[in-house]
XYZ file of C-alpha atoms in Angstrom:
660
model
C -22.634 -43.237 11.011
C -22.880 -39.523 10.352
C -24.844 -37.479 12.843
C -27.017 -35.991 10.073
C -28.034 -39.469 8.889
C -28.639 -40.701 12.437
C -30.885 -37.724 13.177
C -32.822 -38.246 9.933
C -33.215 -41.955 10.708
C -34.527 -41.262 14.207
C -37.001 -38.696 12.850
C -38.344 -41.091 10.215
C -38.561 -43.995 12.675
C -40.419 -41.861 15.224
C -42.849 -40.757 12.506
C -43.498 -44.357 11.393
C -44.111 -45.489 14.975
C -46.507 -42.589 15.487
C -48.440 -43.537 12.346
C -48.460 -47.194 13.431
C -49.937 -46.213 16.808
C -52.654 -44.180 15.071
C -53.459 -47.154 12.827
C -53.692 -49.430 15.883
C -56.166 -47.067 17.557
C -58.332 -46.805 14.441
C -58.183 -50.495 13.470
C -57.433 -52.553 16.598
C -58.456 -55.843 14.963
C -56.056 -55.518 12.055
C -53.332 -54.396 14.448
C -53.741 -57.570 16.522
C -53.509 -59.753 13.398
C -50.203 -58.019 12.549
C -48.841 -58.956 15.966
C -49.327 -55.550 17.554
C -48.271 -52.146 16.284
C -47.753 -50.295 19.551
C -44.157 -49.728 20.559
C -44.471 -51.668 23.834
C -45.738 -54.847 22.103
C -44.379 -54.454 18.579
C -43.870 -57.647 16.591
C -40.140 -58.125 15.776
C -40.893 -58.607 12.091
C -42.947 -55.410 11.928
C -40.269 -53.598 13.942
C -37.642 -54.638 11.418
C -39.899 -53.497 8.578
C -40.354 -50.076 10.191
C -36.634 -49.711 10.839
C -35.784 -50.674 7.268
C -38.320 -48.198 5.898
C -36.919 -45.475 8.170
C -33.419 -46.292 6.944
C -34.398 -45.895 3.283
C -36.476 -42.776 3.962
C -33.549 -41.177 5.813
C -31.288 -41.785 2.819
C -33.848 -40.129 0.552
C -34.139 -37.143 2.897
C -30.379 -36.672 3.011
C -30.188 -36.880 -0.770
C -32.874 -34.216 -1.128
C -31.049 -31.961 1.326
C -27.796 -32.531 -0.528
C -29.442 -31.583 -3.831
C -30.716 -28.394 -2.224
C -27.237 -27.628 -0.936
C -25.697 -28.352 -4.329
C -28.134 -26.045 -6.120
C -27.716 -23.354 -3.478
C -23.929 -23.589 -3.597
C -23.881 -23.050 -7.350
C -26.230 -20.079 -7.131
C -24.424 -18.484 -4.198
C -21.081 -19.062 -5.878
C -22.303 -16.745 -8.622
C -24.068 -14.201 -6.405
C -21.638 -14.170 -3.456
C -18.428 -15.738 -4.790
C -15.813 -16.439 -2.187
C -18.180 -17.257 0.661
C -18.029 -20.932 -0.284
C -14.238 -21.018 -0.087
C -12.222 -22.112 2.968
C -10.464 -19.400 4.953
C -6.653 -19.619 4.750
C -4.263 -18.514 7.526
C -3.103 -14.880 7.568
C -0.305 -13.153 9.451
C 1.735 -9.965 9.762
C 5.408 -10.088 8.774
C 8.244 -7.598 9.188
C 11.172 -7.597 6.751
C 14.859 -7.116 7.525
C 16.155 -4.519 5.034
C 19.481 -5.347 3.316
C 21.403 -2.458 4.885
C 24.648 -3.539 3.213
C 23.091 -2.631 -0.147
C 24.075 0.935 -1.056
C 21.039 1.232 -3.363
C 18.671 0.856 -0.420
C 18.217 4.660 -0.425
C 16.161 4.184 -3.603
C 14.064 1.567 -1.863
C 13.584 -2.154 -2.347
C 10.022 -2.624 -3.516
C 7.764 -5.668 -3.493
C 4.328 -5.842 -5.052
C 1.141 -7.252 -3.631
C 1.157 -10.941 -4.479
C 4.908 -11.483 -4.197
C 5.669 -14.819 -2.557
C 7.493 -15.512 0.674
C 8.171 -19.001 1.953
C 9.390 -21.019 4.898
C 10.523 -24.635 4.714
C 8.836 -27.443 6.614
C 10.795 -30.685 6.828
C 8.866 -33.930 7.074
C 10.292 -37.410 6.516
C 13.460 -36.023 4.913
C 11.361 -34.012 2.462
C 11.234 -30.235 2.227
C 7.738 -28.795 1.894
C 7.585 -25.029 1.198
C 4.985 -23.106 3.206
C 4.181 -20.146 0.973
C 2.412 -16.885 1.704
C 1.507 -14.034 -0.640
C 1.878 -10.404 0.373
C -1.497 -8.671 0.690
C -0.087 -5.162 0.283
C 2.949 -3.561 -1.360
C 6.071 -3.455 0.796
C 8.974 -1.003 0.481
C 12.219 -1.220 2.440
C 14.325 1.836 3.317
C 17.476 2.502 5.378
C 15.344 3.653 8.303
C 14.628 2.391 11.806
C 12.114 3.436 14.453
C 14.366 4.207 17.416
C 12.032 5.927 19.880
C 8.315 6.067 20.623
C 6.682 8.228 23.290
C 3.089 8.878 24.244
C 2.874 12.484 25.464
C 0.297 13.056 28.190
C 0.579 16.800 28.931
C 0.954 20.027 26.995
C 4.352 20.454 28.585
C 5.569 17.178 27.120
C 4.152 18.083 23.716
C 5.861 21.493 23.895
C 9.261 19.819 24.156
C 8.836 18.593 20.576
C 6.426 21.168 19.127
C 6.388 24.837 20.138
C 3.060 26.637 19.962
C 0.988 23.696 21.116
C -2.604 23.802 19.913
C -5.163 24.882 22.515
C -7.236 21.739 21.964
C -4.252 19.400 22.325
C -4.526 17.024 25.274
C -2.035 14.310 24.277
C 0.489 13.499 21.597
C 2.667 10.842 20.017
C 6.319 11.161 19.070
C 8.035 8.724 16.706
C 11.740 9.098 15.942
C 13.179 7.693 12.722
C 16.928 7.295 12.280
C 19.052 6.682 9.216
C 20.613 3.210 9.279
C 24.094 2.700 7.893
C 25.691 -0.198 6.036
C 26.354 -2.002 9.326
C 22.671 -2.101 10.254
C 23.068 0.381 13.125
C 21.857 3.980 13.356
C 24.389 6.227 11.606
C 24.256 9.870 12.729
C 26.806 10.846 10.072
C 24.503 9.906 7.175
C 21.758 12.480 6.468
C 18.300 11.640 5.201
C 18.680 13.917 2.186
C 19.012 11.226 -0.471
C 15.963 9.150 0.494
C 13.304 8.711 -2.207
C 10.396 7.478 -0.097
C 7.131 9.260 -0.810
C 5.211 7.373 1.903
C 6.023 5.364 5.014
C 3.675 2.700 6.353
C 3.516 1.798 10.041
C 1.706 -1.167 11.610
C 0.778 -1.718 15.244
C 2.428 -4.766 16.814
C 1.122 -4.446 20.364
C -1.825 -6.384 21.828
C -5.314 -5.552 20.549
C -6.336 -3.845 23.803
C -3.516 -1.387 23.158
C -3.509 -1.221 19.352
C -7.187 -0.299 18.876
C -7.084 2.697 21.288
C -3.942 3.891 19.502
C -5.788 3.482 16.196
C -8.598 5.692 17.512
C -6.139 8.319 18.702
C -4.401 8.599 15.328
C -7.441 8.428 13.051
C -10.159 10.073 15.167
C -8.368 12.380 17.625
C -5.614 13.758 15.402
C -5.263 17.550 15.330
C -1.928 18.170 13.633
C 1.090 16.282 12.276
C 4.546 17.859 12.427
C 7.994 16.771 11.272
C 10.846 17.922 13.520
C 14.575 17.724 12.793
C 17.855 19.416 13.599
C 18.552 22.076 10.984
C 22.055 22.874 12.252
C 21.127 26.249 13.742
C 18.083 25.050 15.612
C 15.181 22.671 15.351
C 13.067 22.872 12.189
C 9.327 22.163 12.311
C 7.355 21.250 9.188
C 3.566 20.951 9.481
C 2.064 18.357 7.167
C -1.324 18.756 5.460
C -4.418 17.280 7.170
C -4.565 14.340 4.767
C -0.912 13.376 5.253
C -1.963 10.430 7.426
C -4.303 7.807 5.996
C -5.580 4.396 7.015
C -4.026 1.191 5.700
C -5.640 -1.968 4.404
C -8.475 -0.369 2.435
C -6.645 -0.092 -0.872
C -8.128 2.251 -3.443
C -10.537 3.913 -1.058
C -8.384 6.718 0.224
C -8.033 10.036 -1.551
C -8.814 13.321 0.136
C -10.419 16.022 -1.957
C -9.374 19.548 -1.018
C -11.648 22.162 0.480
C -14.678 20.004 1.234
C -12.778 16.946 2.492
C -14.859 14.552 0.423
C -13.267 11.141 0.010
C -13.148 9.675 -3.479
C -12.307 6.297 -4.914
C -9.011 7.162 -6.559
C -6.500 4.829 -5.035
C -3.817 3.123 -7.056
C -2.944 -0.050 -5.161
C -5.169 -2.854 -3.961
C -4.649 -4.064 -0.388
C -7.232 -6.836 -0.282
C -6.495 -9.812 1.925
C -7.816 -12.414 -0.535
C -7.596 -12.572 -4.334
C -10.171 -10.188 -5.724
C -13.191 -11.561 -7.562
C -14.872 -8.868 -9.648
C -18.207 -10.654 -9.345
C -18.323 -10.059 -5.589
C -19.563 -6.713 -4.331
C -16.521 -4.981 -2.918
C -18.297 -3.936 0.253
C -19.051 -7.569 1.103
C -15.429 -8.486 0.380
C -14.332 -5.748 2.781
C -16.574 -7.037 5.579
C -15.457 -10.611 5.079
C -11.757 -9.755 5.139
C -12.131 -7.407 8.100
C -13.537 -10.242 10.204
C -11.022 -12.787 8.923
C -7.999 -10.745 9.980
C -8.654 -7.290 11.497
C -5.032 -6.908 12.633
C -3.909 -5.941 9.110
C -5.994 -2.733 9.333
C -4.271 -1.495 12.477
C -1.755 1.041 11.282
C -1.328 4.261 9.349
C 0.543 5.671 6.395
C 2.320 9.042 6.166
C 2.493 10.324 2.602
C 3.792 13.351 0.749
C 7.392 13.023 2.003
C 9.291 13.007 -1.289
C 9.670 16.784 -1.439
C 10.699 17.026 2.224
C 13.699 14.666 2.236
C 16.046 17.003 0.272
C 15.719 19.572 3.083
C 16.512 17.050 5.814
C 20.215 17.542 6.549
C 19.928 15.547 9.776
C 20.226 11.797 10.328
C 17.105 11.673 12.499
C 13.590 13.024 12.116
C 10.751 13.069 14.610
C 7.066 12.745 13.754
C 4.875 14.555 16.288
C 1.109 13.963 16.268
C -1.181 16.027 18.513
C -4.491 14.623 19.809
C -7.560 16.325 21.260
C -8.084 13.627 23.918
C -5.939 11.655 26.327
C -6.279 7.871 26.505
C -5.121 6.655 29.904
C -4.710 3.106 28.584
C -1.698 4.243 26.546
C 0.100 6.255 29.223
C 2.499 3.607 30.482
C 2.136 0.811 27.934
C 3.581 2.060 24.642
C 7.061 0.892 23.687
C 9.147 1.363 20.557
C 8.410 -2.233 19.538
C 4.641 -1.574 19.493
C 4.872 0.178 16.109
C 6.842 -1.434 13.293
C 8.151 -0.221 9.964
C 8.697 -2.432 6.885
C 5.712 -4.656 7.706
C 2.878 -6.077 5.623
C 0.079 -8.644 5.904
C 0.423 -11.992 4.142
C -1.974 -14.858 3.439
C -1.282 -18.539 2.855
C -2.286 -18.561 -0.818
C -0.255 -19.132 -3.971
C -0.876 -20.126 -7.587
C -0.507 -23.864 -8.156
C -1.063 -26.132 -11.165
C -3.180 -29.236 -10.794
C -2.146 -32.705 -11.835
C -3.435 -33.497 -15.348
C -6.631 -35.490 -15.001
C -7.417 -38.157 -17.589
C -11.165 -38.543 -18.021
C -13.134 -41.757 -18.097
C -16.799 -42.251 -18.848
C -17.392 -44.230 -15.662
C -17.265 -41.095 -13.463
C -19.261 -37.908 -13.611
C -16.895 -35.831 -11.456
C -13.135 -35.764 -11.067
C -10.916 -34.928 -8.134
C -8.630 -31.962 -8.882
C -5.408 -32.374 -6.909
C -2.367 -30.058 -6.693
C 0.707 -31.025 -8.664
C 2.930 -30.704 -5.596
C 3.123 -33.462 -3.029
C 2.274 -34.709 -0.490
C -1.385 -33.989 -1.167
C -2.177 -33.803 2.542
C -0.189 -30.547 2.704
C -1.976 -28.730 -0.129
C -5.573 -27.629 -0.615
C -7.204 -25.858 -3.537
C -8.737 -22.630 -2.285
C -10.132 -21.508 -5.643
C -9.940 -23.055 -9.107
C -9.385 -20.177 -11.531
C -8.700 -21.853 -14.896
C -9.534 -25.196 -16.496
C -8.529 -26.312 -19.995
C -9.671 -29.351 -21.973
C -7.432 -31.395 -24.280
C -8.751 -33.510 -27.143
C -7.024 -36.550 -28.559
C -4.860 -35.627 -31.545
C -5.344 -31.855 -31.048
C -2.376 -29.558 -30.465
C -4.295 -26.748 -28.766
C -6.278 -26.767 -25.581
C -9.790 -25.413 -25.116
C -10.906 -23.278 -22.222
C -13.616 -24.593 -19.900
C -15.891 -21.898 -18.464
C -17.511 -21.901 -15.035
C -21.217 -22.593 -14.986
C -23.212 -19.456 -15.958
C -19.988 -17.863 -17.218
C -19.630 -16.518 -20.740
C -16.955 -17.823 -23.115
C -14.220 -15.524 -24.325
C -14.258 -13.970 -27.769
C -17.005 -14.729 -30.265
C -17.577 -18.349 -29.256
C -21.224 -19.336 -29.134
C -22.221 -20.030 -25.500
C -24.237 -23.046 -26.690
C -21.059 -24.659 -28.002
C -18.809 -23.874 -25.036
C -17.550 -26.225 -22.344
C -18.650 -25.621 -18.755
C -17.709 -26.987 -15.369
C -19.124 -27.040 -11.873
C -17.151 -27.700 -8.731
C -17.952 -28.848 -5.242
C -15.915 -29.435 -2.125
C -16.054 -32.441 0.128
C -14.395 -32.806 3.529
C -11.090 -34.590 3.166
C -10.854 -37.998 4.759
C -7.886 -38.973 6.879
C -5.332 -41.130 5.139
C -4.346 -44.542 6.472
C -1.087 -43.050 7.723
C -2.946 -40.320 9.616
C -5.276 -42.888 11.155
C -2.337 -45.024 12.284
C -0.467 -42.051 13.734
C -3.566 -40.763 15.492
C -3.930 -37.275 14.010
C -5.545 -34.856 16.437
C -9.199 -34.057 15.843
C -8.337 -30.382 16.249
C -6.086 -30.479 13.188
C -7.585 -28.790 10.155
C -8.330 -31.469 7.542
C -9.558 -29.204 4.779
C -11.444 -30.205 1.669
C -11.051 -31.902 -1.676
C -12.237 -30.262 -4.897
C -14.303 -32.197 -7.434
C -15.122 -30.925 -10.921
C -17.964 -31.983 -13.237
C -17.691 -31.271 -16.964
C -20.445 -30.373 -19.417
C -19.722 -31.149 -23.079
C -22.168 -29.879 -25.721
C -23.376 -32.396 -28.297
C -21.013 -32.856 -31.216
C -18.013 -31.244 -29.505
C -15.933 -34.399 -29.368
C -14.657 -36.304 -26.381
C -12.348 -34.573 -23.935
C -9.315 -36.718 -23.174
C -7.844 -34.889 -20.179
C -8.191 -31.733 -18.108
C -5.619 -29.242 -16.893
C -6.395 -26.833 -14.059
C -4.806 -24.036 -12.104
C -5.854 -22.077 -9.066
C -5.061 -20.653 -5.659
C -3.718 -23.160 -3.146
C -2.974 -23.180 0.573
C -0.845 -25.444 2.752
C -3.813 -26.823 4.708
C -2.743 -27.321 8.343
C 0.979 -26.577 7.918
C 0.446 -22.850 8.516
C -1.806 -23.509 11.513
C -0.148 -21.988 14.617
C -0.767 -25.265 16.453
C 1.586 -27.058 14.040
C 4.430 -24.759 15.222
C 5.941 -24.638 11.730
C 5.834 -20.824 11.978
C 6.858 -19.119 15.205
C 6.688 -15.443 16.029
C 9.963 -13.546 16.179
C 12.013 -15.946 14.067
C 13.316 -15.185 10.577
C 11.488 -18.164 9.099
C 10.532 -16.559 5.800
C 12.418 -15.404 2.731
C 11.283 -13.872 -0.516
C 11.205 -16.486 -3.245
C 12.948 -14.090 -5.656
C 15.357 -12.494 -3.161
C 16.600 -15.013 -0.633
C 18.870 -12.507 1.088
C 15.890 -10.652 2.590
C 14.455 -12.397 5.647
C 11.064 -11.838 7.236
C 9.694 -12.655 10.667
C 6.093 -13.151 11.756
C 5.035 -10.831 14.592
C 1.305 -11.615 14.642
C -0.455 -14.825 13.682
C -0.761 -16.896 11.685
C -4.470 -17.361 12.196
C -6.038 -20.797 12.148
C -7.379 -22.117 8.828
C -11.149 -22.480 8.856
C -13.830 -24.189 6.857
C -15.976 -22.158 4.519
C -19.069 -20.382 5.757
C -21.296 -23.001 4.132
C -19.615 -25.759 6.168
C -19.710 -23.792 9.403
C -22.781 -25.531 10.789
C -21.191 -28.987 10.715
C -18.549 -28.261 13.341
C -19.394 -24.987 15.000
C -21.110 -24.375 18.353
C -24.888 -24.497 18.566
C -25.311 -20.715 18.456
C -24.161 -20.616 14.817
C -26.871 -23.073 13.786
C -29.988 -21.015 14.335
C -31.529 -22.282 11.112
C -29.866 -23.747 8.075
C -26.887 -21.655 7.042
C -28.002 -21.824 3.410
C -31.320 -20.182 4.155
C -29.477 -17.481 6.069
C -27.299 -16.904 3.034
C -30.271 -16.752 0.696
C -32.077 -14.306 2.958
C -29.366 -11.748 2.325
C -30.329 -11.533 -1.324
C -33.010 -9.136 -0.064
C -30.207 -6.603 0.427
C -30.216 -6.064 -3.326
C -33.864 -4.999 -3.190
C -34.271 -3.325 0.195
C -30.783 -2.336 1.289
C -29.773 -2.156 4.937
C -32.269 0.451 6.132
C -35.290 -0.396 3.990
C -35.985 -4.006 4.934
C -39.628 -4.407 5.969
C -40.290 -5.575 9.499
C -36.723 -5.126 10.732
C -34.968 -2.310 12.538
C -31.899 -0.981 10.689
C -29.571 -2.037 13.517
C -30.990 -5.577 13.478
C -30.548 -5.788 9.708
C -26.969 -4.557 10.045
C -26.195 -7.080 12.788
C -27.646 -9.924 10.747
C -25.592 -8.913 7.725
C -22.372 -8.721 9.735
C -23.042 -12.161 11.207
C -23.053 -13.524 7.677
C -19.383 -12.660 7.246
C -18.135 -13.181 10.801
C -16.841 -16.305 12.483
C -19.521 -16.828 15.111
C -17.556 -19.658 16.691
C -15.582 -16.785 18.237
C -17.654 -15.546 21.169
C -15.818 -12.195 21.192
C -16.886 -11.427 17.621
C -20.475 -12.381 18.358
C -20.524 -10.136 21.422
C -19.127 -7.185 19.494
C -21.694 -7.509 16.713
C -24.425 -7.647 19.342
C -22.945 -4.394 20.688
C -24.394 -2.452 17.728
C -27.380 -0.865 19.444
C -28.889 1.490 16.897
C -28.505 2.900 13.409
C -30.263 5.976 12.061
C -30.085 7.727 8.709
C -31.002 11.211 7.619
C -30.510 13.082 4.340
C -27.688 15.576 4.065
C -26.767 18.060 1.357
C -23.190 18.859 0.395
C -20.813 19.375 -2.499
C -19.079 16.586 -4.386
C -16.084 16.885 -6.717
C -16.559 16.976 -10.469
C -14.126 17.459 -13.374
C -15.596 20.927 -13.872
C -15.598 21.867 -10.196
C -17.891 21.017 -7.305
C -21.543 20.122 -7.619
C -24.243 20.018 -4.971
C -25.535 16.554 -4.161
C -27.767 14.832 -1.663
C -26.197 12.231 0.547
C -26.896 10.250 3.650
C -25.725 10.815 7.196
C -25.512 7.443 8.939
C -25.227 7.323 12.726
C -24.267 4.001 14.292
C -24.513 3.635 18.070
C -22.382 1.074 19.927
C -22.349 -0.270 23.446
C -18.660 -0.069 24.357
C -19.066 -2.641 27.112
C -19.305 -5.241 24.330
C -15.904 -4.059 23.065
C -14.129 -4.381 26.373
C -10.382 -4.640 25.795
C -10.430 -3.035 22.345
C -12.744 -0.321 21.060
C -15.359 0.624 18.486
C -13.163 2.668 16.169
C -11.927 -0.198 14.005
C -15.379 -1.631 13.301
C -16.692 1.899 12.764
C -13.990 2.554 10.168
C -14.870 -0.647 8.324
C -18.567 0.291 8.292
C -17.688 3.760 7.013
C -16.007 2.242 3.943
C -18.775 -0.308 3.503
C -21.532 2.308 3.448
C -19.638 4.270 0.784
C -19.322 1.148 -1.357
C -23.014 0.410 -0.841
C -24.210 3.910 -1.759
C -25.098 4.917 -5.310
C -22.878 7.043 -7.506
C -23.407 10.819 -7.544
C -24.248 10.677 -3.850
C -22.201 10.458 -0.698
C -22.259 8.992 2.786
C -21.116 10.497 6.055
C -20.750 8.013 8.886
C -20.906 9.034 12.533
C -20.108 6.560 15.297
C -21.515 7.052 18.787
C -21.331 5.075 21.993
C -23.784 4.829 24.857
C -20.981 5.726 27.253
C -19.206 8.639 25.483
C -21.695 10.052 23.021
C -20.328 11.003 19.603
C -16.883 9.463 19.089
C -16.022 10.429 15.517
C -17.625 11.845 12.384
C -15.909 10.547 9.261
C -15.412 12.728 6.190
C -17.919 12.527 3.368
C -17.251 9.699 0.959
C -18.514 9.418 -2.582
C -20.814 6.500 -3.287
C -19.048 3.733 -5.161
C -22.050 1.667 -6.235
C -21.730 0.147 -9.684
C -23.663 1.703 -12.522
C -23.811 -1.531 -14.546
């Protein structure tokens, strides 16, 4: 018996017994004729009648609640698409460049979405565990050979003469040219490289990676390239915007003079497949909480014109900081920063098995074409087509509330709705005693609407994003850190190793309350979701009866996994948020125009971020506020802490709110 039904039954039975006791007090004579209605002397026949009535009433209550959930799911799937989907595993991988390839100087490039796979063997059958890259990846004949955290001006002066007066610490990274043998080759100069940008990711523990992230993105004073020019060391100072954050995709782009950020990027770096219906700021928050590790890194750009002058085989990148972080003094190693790395998520496009329709069922289970079915789960159904008997062409089926393509009349179009149900264990899993901790996942069911006179659909074809259910779960030990388990599906000679993750697969936010700790069930999760529709009307700072910081915390809790006590503590660490108008210039095709913007100050309690820091969450909020702001305005985010005061003031960012 399900717990929800048992609770409903007990509630209904208690209510019936209470009403029976009231009836016995008001009409004692009738109660005696019925054999007694009080619980201590209840007639067995009457007791059975009450229990049967409670049983039926509980079934009705559960059905009503299920109808509410079904209606709410459909509405939220249109307003906040993606929140109803399960969360697939994510990880960081590092590739092994093919150094024997002489064309590596031109780079080996992979796009976001390219597939990598490892092979899982079960019962003499090979099951591919596939991940998609979440960001573009380029491989070059380079290796990071040395990494030093510089703690004094004297140490900085070894690598950069004329140290800045404000400099208190520094970071030195040495890159070396790698030869055909895979080892550093000091006889091969860097002159012929064609890389315009190099991306670095942090591989150390979070308590080390987040402080390093703050140093590079909040405490950076100057970036210098240093190499041996033959007659002495050459120093090349890079522009202030040469270093940018990673993982935010088309949000970076530094405008000159006024340092106003615009939305001019060229490559998406989203963790999950993008849905244009979902507000991009919400997608950013959701993905940041799913896998924050992918944001820990930096990118150096504008290098293409520098390589021809590099006659040396090694180059050093020297970054000066205005503050010293004692946590990094003796902990940084060369392996804590990696080159040729990218995030990946356990999602891939998969066709569904053709489903023949029958009139005895109103919904149909959509299953992946690959087998066994226990190793595949539909994350999102993207396309459905209907086939009619005797017809050569297929007809597209639109999602509910969607509009048909072309000039087709919406009244004559086909529509579908989908719902997910928890997957039941198979007989084999029951016999083998599958662990309760193993992720079971869901099954996807589709209902079809056919307009009158459209004919009878014979079968359905579907396609969508799939995951490997529990196979990518770290507890299954299919994927282990440090091993070359993965290969590109199109280029098998390039191996990849996981150095962080994979994360555990999780149920969707809507199913969180069924298996999560009690603290995540403060009210029905669906009502919490619906309450956030007020953001469209009031925004974050204009909600009546709520402090801005409380509204921000409640919104972040919507996208976070509150079963993780660390995440809950960090969100509770947001103490205050204030806004004030600010005037500044914004870029325009004809020059710069004056505009009014908003200065947003967020105050954190750093004790809630013990072991990491506030910079990463502050950076995410900075991008979110810009996405939330209207066009022709800007935001300027300032993060403060109760312990240190002002930590960082971000550059102005143009509002990216949609016009239509």
